[in-house]
PDB file of C-alpha atoms and ligand atoms in Angstrom:
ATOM      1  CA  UNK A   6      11.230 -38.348 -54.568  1.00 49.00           C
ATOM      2  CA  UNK A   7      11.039 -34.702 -52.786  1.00 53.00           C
ATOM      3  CA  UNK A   8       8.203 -36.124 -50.889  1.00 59.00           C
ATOM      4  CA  UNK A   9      10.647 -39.439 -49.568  1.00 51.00           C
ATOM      5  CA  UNK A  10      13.404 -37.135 -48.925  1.00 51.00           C
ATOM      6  CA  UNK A  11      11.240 -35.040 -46.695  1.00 48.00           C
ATOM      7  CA  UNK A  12      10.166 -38.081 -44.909  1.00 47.00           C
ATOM      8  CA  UNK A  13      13.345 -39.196 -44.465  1.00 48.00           C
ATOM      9  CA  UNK A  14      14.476 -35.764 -42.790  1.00 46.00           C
ATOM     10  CA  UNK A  15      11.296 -36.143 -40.204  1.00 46.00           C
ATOM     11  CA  UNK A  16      12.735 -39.089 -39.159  1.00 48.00           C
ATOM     12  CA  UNK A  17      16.022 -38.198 -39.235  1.00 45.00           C
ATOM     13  CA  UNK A  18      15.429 -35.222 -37.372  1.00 44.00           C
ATOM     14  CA  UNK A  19      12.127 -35.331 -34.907  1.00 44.00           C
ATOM     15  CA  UNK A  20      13.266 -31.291 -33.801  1.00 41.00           C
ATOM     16  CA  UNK A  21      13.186 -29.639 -30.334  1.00 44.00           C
ATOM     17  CA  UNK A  22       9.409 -30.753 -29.286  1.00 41.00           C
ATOM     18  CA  UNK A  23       8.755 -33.101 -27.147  1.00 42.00           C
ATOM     19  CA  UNK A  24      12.679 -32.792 -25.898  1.00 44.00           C
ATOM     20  CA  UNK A  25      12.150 -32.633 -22.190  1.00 54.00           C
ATOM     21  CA  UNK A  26      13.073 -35.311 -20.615  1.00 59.00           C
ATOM     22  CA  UNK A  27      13.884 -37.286 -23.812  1.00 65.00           C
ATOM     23  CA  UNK A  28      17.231 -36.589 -23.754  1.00 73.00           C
ATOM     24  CA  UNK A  29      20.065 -38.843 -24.405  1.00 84.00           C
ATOM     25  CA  UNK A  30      21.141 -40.387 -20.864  1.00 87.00           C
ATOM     26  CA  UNK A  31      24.254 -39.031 -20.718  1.00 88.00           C
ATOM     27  CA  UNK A  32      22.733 -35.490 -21.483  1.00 91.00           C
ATOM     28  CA  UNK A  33      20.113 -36.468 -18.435  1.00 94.00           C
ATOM     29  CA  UNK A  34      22.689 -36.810 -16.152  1.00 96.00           C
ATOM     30  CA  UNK A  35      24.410 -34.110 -16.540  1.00 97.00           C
ATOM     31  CA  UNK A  36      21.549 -31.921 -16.741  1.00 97.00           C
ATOM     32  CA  UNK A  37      20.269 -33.492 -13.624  1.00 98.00           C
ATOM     33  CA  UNK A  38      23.147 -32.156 -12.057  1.00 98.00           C
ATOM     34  CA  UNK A  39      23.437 -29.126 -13.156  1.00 98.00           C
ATOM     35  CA  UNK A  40      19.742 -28.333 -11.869  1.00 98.00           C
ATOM     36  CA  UNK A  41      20.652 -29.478  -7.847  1.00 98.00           C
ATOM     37  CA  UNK A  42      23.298 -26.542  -8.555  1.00 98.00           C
ATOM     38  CA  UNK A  43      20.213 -24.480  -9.427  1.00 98.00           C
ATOM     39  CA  UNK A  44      18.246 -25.397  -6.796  1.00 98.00           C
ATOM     40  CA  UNK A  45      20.392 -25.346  -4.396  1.00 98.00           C
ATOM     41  CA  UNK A  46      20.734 -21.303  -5.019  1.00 98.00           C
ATOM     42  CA  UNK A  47      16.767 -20.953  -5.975  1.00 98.00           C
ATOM     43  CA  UNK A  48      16.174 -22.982  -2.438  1.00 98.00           C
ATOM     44  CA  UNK A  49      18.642 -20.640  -0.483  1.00 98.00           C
ATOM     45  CA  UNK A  50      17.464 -18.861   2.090  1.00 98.00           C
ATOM     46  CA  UNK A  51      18.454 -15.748   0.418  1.00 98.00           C
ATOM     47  CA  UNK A  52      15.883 -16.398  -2.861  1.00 98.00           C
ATOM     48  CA  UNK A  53      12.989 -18.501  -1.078  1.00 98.00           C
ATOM     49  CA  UNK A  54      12.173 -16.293   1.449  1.00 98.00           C
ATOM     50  CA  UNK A  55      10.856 -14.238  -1.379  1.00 97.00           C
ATOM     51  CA  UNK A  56       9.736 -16.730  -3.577  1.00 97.00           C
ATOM     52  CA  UNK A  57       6.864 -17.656  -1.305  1.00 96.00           C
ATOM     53  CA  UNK A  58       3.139 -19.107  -2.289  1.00 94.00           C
ATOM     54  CA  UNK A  59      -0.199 -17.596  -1.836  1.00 92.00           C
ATOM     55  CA  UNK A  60      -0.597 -16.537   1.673  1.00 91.00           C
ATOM     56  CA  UNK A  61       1.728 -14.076   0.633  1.00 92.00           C
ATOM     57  CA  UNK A  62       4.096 -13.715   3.544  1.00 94.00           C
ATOM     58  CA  UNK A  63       7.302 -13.505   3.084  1.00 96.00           C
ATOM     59  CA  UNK A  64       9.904 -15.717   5.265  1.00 98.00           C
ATOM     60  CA  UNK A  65      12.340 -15.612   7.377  1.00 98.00           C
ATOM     61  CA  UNK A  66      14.754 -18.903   7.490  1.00 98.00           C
ATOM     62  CA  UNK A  67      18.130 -19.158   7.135  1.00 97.00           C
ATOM     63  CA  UNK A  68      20.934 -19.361  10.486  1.00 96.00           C
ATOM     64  CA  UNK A  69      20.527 -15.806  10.463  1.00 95.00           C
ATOM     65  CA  UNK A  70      16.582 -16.247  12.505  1.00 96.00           C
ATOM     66  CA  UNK A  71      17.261 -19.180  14.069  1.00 93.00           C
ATOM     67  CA  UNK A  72      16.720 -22.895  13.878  1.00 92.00           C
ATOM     68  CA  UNK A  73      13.227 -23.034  12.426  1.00 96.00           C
ATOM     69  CA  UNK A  74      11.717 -20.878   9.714  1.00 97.00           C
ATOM     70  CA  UNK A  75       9.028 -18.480  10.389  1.00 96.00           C
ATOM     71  CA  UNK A  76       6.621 -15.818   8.753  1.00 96.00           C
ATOM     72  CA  UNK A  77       8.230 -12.622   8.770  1.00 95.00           C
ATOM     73  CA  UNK A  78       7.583 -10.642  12.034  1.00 93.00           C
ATOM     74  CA  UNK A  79       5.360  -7.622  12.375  1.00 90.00           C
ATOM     75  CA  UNK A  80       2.693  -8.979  10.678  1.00 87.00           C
ATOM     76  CA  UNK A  81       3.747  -8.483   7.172  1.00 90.00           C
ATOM     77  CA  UNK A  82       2.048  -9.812   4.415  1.00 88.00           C
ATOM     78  CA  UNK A  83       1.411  -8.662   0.513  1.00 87.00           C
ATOM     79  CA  UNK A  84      -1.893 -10.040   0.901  1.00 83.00           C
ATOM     80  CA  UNK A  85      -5.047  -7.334  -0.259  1.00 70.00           C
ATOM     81  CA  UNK A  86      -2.359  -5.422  -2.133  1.00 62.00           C
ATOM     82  CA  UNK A  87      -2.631  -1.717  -1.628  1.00 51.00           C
ATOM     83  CA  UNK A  88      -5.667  -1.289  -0.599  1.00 51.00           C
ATOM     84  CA  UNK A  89      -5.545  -3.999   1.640  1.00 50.00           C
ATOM     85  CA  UNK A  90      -5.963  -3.270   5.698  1.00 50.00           C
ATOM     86  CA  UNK A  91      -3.208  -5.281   6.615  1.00 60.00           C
ATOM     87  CA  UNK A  92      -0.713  -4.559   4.016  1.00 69.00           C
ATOM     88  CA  UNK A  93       2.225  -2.039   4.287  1.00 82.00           C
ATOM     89  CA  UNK A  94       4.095  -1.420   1.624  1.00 87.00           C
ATOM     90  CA  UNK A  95       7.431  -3.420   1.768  1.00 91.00           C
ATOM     91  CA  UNK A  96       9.384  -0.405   0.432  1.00 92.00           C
ATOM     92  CA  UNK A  97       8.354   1.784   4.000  1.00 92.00           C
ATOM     93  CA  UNK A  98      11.517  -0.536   5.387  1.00 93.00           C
ATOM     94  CA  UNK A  99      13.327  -1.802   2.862  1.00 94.00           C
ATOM     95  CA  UNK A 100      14.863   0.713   0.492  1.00 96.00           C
ATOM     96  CA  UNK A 101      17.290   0.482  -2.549  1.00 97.00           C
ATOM     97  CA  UNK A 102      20.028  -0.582  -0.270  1.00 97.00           C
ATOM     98  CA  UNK A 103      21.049  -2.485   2.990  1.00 97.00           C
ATOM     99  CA  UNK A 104      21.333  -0.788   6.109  1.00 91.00           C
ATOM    100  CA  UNK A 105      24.417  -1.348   8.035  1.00 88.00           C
ATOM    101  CA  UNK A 106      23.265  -2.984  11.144  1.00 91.00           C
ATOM    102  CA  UNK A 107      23.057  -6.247  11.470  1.00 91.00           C
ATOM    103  CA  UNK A 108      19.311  -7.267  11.351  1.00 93.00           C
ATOM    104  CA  UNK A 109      18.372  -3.915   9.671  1.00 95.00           C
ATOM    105  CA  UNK A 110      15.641  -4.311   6.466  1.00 96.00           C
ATOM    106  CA  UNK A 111      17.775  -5.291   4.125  1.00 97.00           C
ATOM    107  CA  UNK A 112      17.201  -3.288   0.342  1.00 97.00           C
ATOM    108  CA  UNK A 113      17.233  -3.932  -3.495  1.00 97.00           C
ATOM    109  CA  UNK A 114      15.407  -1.903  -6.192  1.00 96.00           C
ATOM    110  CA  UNK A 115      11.801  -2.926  -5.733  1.00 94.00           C
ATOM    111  CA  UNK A 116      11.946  -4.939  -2.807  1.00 95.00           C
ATOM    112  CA  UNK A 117       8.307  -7.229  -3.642  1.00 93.00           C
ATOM    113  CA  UNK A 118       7.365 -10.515  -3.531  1.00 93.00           C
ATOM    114  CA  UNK A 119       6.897 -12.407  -7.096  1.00 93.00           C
ATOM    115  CA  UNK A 120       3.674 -13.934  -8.043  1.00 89.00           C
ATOM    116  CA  UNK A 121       2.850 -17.077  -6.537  1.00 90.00           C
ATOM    117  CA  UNK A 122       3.291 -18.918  -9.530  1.00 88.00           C
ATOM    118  CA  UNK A 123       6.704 -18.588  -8.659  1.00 92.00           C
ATOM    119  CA  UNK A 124       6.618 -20.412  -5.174  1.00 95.00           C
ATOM    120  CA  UNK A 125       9.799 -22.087  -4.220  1.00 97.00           C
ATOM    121  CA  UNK A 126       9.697 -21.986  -0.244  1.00 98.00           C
ATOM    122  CA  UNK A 127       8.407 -25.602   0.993  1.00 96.00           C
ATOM    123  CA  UNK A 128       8.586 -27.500  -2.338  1.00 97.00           C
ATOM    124  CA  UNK A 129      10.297 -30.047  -3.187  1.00 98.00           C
ATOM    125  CA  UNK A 130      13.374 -29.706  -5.568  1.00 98.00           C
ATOM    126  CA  UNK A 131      11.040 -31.683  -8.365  1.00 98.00           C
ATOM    127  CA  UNK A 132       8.292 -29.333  -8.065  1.00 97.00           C
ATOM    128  CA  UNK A 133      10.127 -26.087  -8.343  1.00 97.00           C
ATOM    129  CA  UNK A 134      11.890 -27.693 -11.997  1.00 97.00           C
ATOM    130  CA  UNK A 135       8.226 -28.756 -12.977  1.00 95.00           C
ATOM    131  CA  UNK A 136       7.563 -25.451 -12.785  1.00 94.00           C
ATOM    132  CA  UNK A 137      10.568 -23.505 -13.479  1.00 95.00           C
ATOM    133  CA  UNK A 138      11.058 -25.521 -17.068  1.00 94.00           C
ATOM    134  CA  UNK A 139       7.046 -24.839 -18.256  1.00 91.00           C
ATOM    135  CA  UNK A 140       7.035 -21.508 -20.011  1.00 87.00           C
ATOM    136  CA  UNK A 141       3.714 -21.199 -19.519  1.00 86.00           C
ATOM    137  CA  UNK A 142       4.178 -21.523 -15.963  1.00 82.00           C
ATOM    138  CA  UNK A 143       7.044 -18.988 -15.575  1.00 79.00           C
ATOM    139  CA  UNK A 144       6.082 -15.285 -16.082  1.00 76.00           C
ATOM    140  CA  UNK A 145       9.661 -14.990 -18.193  1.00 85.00           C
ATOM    141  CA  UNK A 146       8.602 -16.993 -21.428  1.00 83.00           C
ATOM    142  CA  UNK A 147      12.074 -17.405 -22.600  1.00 92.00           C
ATOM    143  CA  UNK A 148      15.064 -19.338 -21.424  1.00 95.00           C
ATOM    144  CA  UNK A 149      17.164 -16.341 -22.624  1.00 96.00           C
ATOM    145  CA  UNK A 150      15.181 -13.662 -20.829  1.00 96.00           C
ATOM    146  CA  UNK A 151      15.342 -16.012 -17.652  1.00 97.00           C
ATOM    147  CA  UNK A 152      19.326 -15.611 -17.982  1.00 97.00           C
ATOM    148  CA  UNK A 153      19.113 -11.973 -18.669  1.00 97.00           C
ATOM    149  CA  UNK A 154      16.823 -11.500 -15.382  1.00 97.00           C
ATOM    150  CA  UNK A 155      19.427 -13.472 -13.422  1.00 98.00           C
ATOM    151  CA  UNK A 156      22.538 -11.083 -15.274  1.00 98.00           C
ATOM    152  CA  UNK A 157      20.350  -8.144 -14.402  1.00 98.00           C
ATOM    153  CA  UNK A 158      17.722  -7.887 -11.529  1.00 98.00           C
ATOM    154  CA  UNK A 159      18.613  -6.082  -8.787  1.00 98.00           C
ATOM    155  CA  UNK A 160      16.824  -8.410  -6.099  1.00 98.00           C
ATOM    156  CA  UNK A 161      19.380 -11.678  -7.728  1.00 98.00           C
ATOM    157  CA  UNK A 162      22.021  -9.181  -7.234  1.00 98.00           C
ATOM    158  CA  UNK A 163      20.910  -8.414  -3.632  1.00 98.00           C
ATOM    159  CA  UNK A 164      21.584 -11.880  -3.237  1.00 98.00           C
ATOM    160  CA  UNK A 165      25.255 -11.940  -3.260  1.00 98.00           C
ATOM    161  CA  UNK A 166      25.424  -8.545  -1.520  1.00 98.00           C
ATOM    162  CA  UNK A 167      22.744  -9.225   1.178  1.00 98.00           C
ATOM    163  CA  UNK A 168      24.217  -7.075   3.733  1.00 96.00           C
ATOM    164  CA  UNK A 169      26.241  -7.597   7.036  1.00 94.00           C
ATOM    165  CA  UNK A 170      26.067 -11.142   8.688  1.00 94.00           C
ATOM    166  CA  UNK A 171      23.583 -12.467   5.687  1.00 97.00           C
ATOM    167  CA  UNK A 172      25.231 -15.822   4.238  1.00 97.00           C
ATOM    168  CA  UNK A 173      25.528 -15.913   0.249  1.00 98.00           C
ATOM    169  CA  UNK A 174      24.024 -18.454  -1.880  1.00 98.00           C
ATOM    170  CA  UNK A 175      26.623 -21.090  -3.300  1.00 98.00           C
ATOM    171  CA  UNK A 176      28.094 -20.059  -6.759  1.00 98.00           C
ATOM    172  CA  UNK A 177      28.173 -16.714  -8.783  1.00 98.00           C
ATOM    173  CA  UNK A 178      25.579 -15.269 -10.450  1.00 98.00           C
ATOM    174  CA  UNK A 179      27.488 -15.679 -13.812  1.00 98.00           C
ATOM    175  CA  UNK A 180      27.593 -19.303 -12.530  1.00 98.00           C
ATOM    176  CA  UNK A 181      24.009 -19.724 -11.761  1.00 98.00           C
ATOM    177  CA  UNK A 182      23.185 -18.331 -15.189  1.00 98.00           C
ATOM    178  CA  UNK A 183      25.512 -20.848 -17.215  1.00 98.00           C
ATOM    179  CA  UNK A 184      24.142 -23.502 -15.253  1.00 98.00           C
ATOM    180  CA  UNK A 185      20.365 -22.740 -16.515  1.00 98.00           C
ATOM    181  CA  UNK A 186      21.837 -22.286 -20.128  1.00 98.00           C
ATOM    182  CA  UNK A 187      23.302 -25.530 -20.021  1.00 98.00           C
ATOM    183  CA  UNK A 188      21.026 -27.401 -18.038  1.00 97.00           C
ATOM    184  CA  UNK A 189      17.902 -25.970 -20.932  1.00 96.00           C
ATOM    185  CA  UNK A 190      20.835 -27.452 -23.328  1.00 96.00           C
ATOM    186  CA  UNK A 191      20.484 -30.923 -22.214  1.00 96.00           C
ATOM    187  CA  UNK A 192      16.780 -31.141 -22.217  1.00 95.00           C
ATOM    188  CA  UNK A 193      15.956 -29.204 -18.972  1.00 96.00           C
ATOM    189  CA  UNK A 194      15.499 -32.673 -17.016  1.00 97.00           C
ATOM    190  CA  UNK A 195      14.099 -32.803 -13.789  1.00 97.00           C
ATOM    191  CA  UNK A 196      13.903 -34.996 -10.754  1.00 97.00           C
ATOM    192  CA  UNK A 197      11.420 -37.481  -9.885  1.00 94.00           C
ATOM    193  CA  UNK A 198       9.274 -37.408  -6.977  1.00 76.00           C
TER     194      UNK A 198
HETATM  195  C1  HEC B  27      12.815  -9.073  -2.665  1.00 60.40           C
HETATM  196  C2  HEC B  27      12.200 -10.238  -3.191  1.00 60.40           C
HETATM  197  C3  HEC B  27      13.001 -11.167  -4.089  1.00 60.40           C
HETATM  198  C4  HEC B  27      14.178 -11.808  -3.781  1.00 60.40           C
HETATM  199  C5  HEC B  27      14.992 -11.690  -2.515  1.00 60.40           C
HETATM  200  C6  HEC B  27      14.477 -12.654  -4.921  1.00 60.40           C
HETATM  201  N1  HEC B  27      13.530 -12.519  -5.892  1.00 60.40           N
HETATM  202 FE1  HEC B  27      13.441 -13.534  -7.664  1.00 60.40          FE
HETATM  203  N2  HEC B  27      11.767 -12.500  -8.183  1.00 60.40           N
HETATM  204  C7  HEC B  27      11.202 -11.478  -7.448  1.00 60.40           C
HETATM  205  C8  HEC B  27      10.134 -10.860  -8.226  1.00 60.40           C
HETATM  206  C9  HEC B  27       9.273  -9.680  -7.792  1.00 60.40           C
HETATM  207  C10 HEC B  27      10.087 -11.562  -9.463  1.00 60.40           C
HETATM  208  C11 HEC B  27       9.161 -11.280 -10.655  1.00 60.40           C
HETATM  209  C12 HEC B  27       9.909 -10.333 -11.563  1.00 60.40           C
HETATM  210  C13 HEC B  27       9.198  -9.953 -12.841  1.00 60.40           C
HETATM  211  O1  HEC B  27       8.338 -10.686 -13.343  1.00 60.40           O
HETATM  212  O2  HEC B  27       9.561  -8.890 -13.375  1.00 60.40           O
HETATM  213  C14 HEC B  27      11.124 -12.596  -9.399  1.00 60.40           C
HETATM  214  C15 HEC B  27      11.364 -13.503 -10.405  1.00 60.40           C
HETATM  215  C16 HEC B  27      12.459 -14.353 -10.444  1.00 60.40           C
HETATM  216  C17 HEC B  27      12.746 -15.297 -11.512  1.00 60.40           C
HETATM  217  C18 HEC B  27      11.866 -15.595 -12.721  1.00 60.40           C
HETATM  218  C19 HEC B  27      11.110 -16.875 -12.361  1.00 60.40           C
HETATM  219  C20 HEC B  27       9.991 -17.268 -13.263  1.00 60.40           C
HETATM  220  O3  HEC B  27       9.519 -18.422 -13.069  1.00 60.40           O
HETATM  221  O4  HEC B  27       9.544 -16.479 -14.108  1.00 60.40           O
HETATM  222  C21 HEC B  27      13.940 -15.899 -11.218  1.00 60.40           C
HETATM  223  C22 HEC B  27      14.652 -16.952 -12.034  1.00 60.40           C
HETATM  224  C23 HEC B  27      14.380 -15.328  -9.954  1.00 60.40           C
HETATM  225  N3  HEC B  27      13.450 -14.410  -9.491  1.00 60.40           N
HETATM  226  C24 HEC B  27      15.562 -15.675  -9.329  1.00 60.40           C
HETATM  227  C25 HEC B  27      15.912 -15.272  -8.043  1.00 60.40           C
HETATM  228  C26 HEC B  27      17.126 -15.721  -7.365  1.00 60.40           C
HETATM  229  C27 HEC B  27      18.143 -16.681  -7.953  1.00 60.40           C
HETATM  230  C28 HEC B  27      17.135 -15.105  -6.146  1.00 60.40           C
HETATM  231  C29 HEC B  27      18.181 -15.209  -5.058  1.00 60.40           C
HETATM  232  C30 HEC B  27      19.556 -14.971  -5.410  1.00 60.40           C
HETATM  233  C31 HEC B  27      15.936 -14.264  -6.073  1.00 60.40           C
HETATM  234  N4  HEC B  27      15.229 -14.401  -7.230  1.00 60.40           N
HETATM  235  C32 HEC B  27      15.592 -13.468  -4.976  1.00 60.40           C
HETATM  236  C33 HEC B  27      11.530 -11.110  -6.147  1.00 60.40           C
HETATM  237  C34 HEC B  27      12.617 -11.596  -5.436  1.00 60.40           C
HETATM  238  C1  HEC B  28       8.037  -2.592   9.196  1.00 60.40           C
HETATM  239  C2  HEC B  28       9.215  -2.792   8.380  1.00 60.40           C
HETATM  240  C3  HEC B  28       9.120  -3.876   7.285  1.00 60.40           C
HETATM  241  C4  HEC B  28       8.171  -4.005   6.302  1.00 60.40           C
HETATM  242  C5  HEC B  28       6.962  -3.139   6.026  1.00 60.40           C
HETATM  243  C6  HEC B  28       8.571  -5.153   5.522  1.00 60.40           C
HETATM  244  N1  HEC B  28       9.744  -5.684   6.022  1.00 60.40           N
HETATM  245 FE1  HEC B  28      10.763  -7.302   5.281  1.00 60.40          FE
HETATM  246  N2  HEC B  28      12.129  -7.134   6.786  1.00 60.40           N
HETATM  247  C7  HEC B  28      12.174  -6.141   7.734  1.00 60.40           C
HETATM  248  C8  HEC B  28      13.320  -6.347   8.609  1.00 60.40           C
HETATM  249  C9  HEC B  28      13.740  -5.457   9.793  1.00 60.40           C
HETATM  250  C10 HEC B  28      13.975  -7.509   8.127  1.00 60.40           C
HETATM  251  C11 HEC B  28      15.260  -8.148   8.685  1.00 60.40           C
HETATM  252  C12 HEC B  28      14.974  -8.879   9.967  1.00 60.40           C
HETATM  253  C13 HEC B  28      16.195  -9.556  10.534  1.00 60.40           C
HETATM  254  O1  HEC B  28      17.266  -9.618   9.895  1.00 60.40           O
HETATM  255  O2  HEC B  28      16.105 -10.042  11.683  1.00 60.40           O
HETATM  256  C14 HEC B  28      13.198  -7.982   6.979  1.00 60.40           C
HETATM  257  C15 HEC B  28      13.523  -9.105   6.247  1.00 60.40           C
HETATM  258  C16 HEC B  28      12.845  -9.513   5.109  1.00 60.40           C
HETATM  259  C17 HEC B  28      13.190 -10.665   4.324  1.00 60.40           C
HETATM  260  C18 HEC B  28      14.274 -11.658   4.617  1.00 60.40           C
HETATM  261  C19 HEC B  28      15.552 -11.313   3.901  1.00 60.40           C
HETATM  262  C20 HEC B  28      16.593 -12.382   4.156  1.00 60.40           C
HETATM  263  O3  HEC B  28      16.671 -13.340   3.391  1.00 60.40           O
HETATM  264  O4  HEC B  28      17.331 -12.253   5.157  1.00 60.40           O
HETATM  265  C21 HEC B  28      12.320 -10.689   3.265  1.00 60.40           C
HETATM  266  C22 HEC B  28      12.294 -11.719   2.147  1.00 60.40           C
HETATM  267  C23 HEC B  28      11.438  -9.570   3.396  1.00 60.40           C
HETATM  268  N3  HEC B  28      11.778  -8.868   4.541  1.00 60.40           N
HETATM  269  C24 HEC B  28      10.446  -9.279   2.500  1.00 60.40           C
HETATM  270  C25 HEC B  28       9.502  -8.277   2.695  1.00 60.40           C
HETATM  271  C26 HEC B  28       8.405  -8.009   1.781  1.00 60.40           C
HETATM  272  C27 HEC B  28       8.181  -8.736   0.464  1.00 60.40           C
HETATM  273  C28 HEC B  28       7.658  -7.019   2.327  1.00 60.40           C
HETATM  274  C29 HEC B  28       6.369  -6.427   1.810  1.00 60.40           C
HETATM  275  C30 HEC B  28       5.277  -7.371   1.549  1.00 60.40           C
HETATM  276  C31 HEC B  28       8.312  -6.640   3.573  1.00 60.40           C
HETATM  277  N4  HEC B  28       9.416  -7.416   3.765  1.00 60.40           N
HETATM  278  C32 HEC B  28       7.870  -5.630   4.426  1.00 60.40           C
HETATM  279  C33 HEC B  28      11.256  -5.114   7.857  1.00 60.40           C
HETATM  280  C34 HEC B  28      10.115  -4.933   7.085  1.00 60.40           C
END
């Protein structure tokens, strides 16, 4: 009898695992939506031109350089880390804060590039949610310390504050942050191909 009952609550209730992308349809939709909100702030100029792949050089895209993206000037690149012969360290320009002038280094509290892992620049709005949904592919396991990074990093932040004649990303950052809550809600759907 205890053994049917537990069968019966298996059945009844299959749990969290397997969830992604199983959701109900209406829960798809909507949290299809809610990640092109996401991506269109993670695919900003403001957060991709950090979030950059393994050649390790930052951008620079975005109407503020122009009509076409390109590698950030002087030759910068986090490549060889410190002891690398080509690397300076991005905090010899860019400090805890913007500079005034238009075009200046802008600044945030540890001004770095993520890990590669983390690559949004040049992918495709599926790849990025691939990626972004797999805990073992973010470097933040949880979906709750993913919201509390967005609440509290200072480089997010920088964002919405990016100095004079820098355009914002769409939304709030309270905003972005429902939207991944929600979006994890509904089964943390992505995009095909
Ligand atoms: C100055 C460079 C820089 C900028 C600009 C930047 N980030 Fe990041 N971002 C980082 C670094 C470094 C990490 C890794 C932090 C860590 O692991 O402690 C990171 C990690 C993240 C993560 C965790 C991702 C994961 O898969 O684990 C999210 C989410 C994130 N950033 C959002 C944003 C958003 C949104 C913006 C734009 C509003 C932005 N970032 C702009 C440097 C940057
Ligand atoms: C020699 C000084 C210098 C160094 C070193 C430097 N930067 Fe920059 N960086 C700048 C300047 C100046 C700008 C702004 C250029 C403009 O607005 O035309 C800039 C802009 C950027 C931007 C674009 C911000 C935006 O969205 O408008 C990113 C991202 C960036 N730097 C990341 C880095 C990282 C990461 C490093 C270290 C690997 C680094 N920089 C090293 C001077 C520097």
């Amino acid at each position: 009898m205890i053994r049917l009952a537990l069968l019966i609550l298996l059945i009844v209730c299959p749990g969290r695992a397997g969830a992604q992308d199983q959701a109900a349809p209406q829960d798809r939709a909507r949290g299809l939506e809610l990640w092109s909100r996401i991506h269109q702030v993670f695919s900003h100029p403001r957060c991709a031109n950090c979030h950059v792949g393994t050649d390790r050089v930052p951008m620079w895209s975005g109407p503020e350089y122009g009509s076409t993206p390109r590698p950030h000037g002087m030759n910068i690149s986090a490549k060889g880390g410190d002891n690398g012969s080509n690397y300076l360290a991005c905090t010899t320009c860019h400090t805890t804060h913007n500079l005034d002038t238009p075009h200046g280094p802008p600044g945030a509290l540890d001004w770095e590039l993520p890990g590669p892992e983390r690559q949004w620049f040049g992918k495709s709005s599926a790849e990025v949610c691939k990626q972004f949904r797999d805990p073992k592919l973010r470097n933040i396991e949880s979906i709750d310390a993913v919201v509390r990074h967005i609440k509290t990093d200072a480089r997010v932040a920088w964002g919405w504050e990016p100095g004079p004649e820098r355009k914002k990303p769409p939304y709030s950052v309270n905003e972005l942050a429902g939207f991944i809550r929600q979006w994890d809600k509904a089964g943390a759907p992505c995009p095909a191909e």
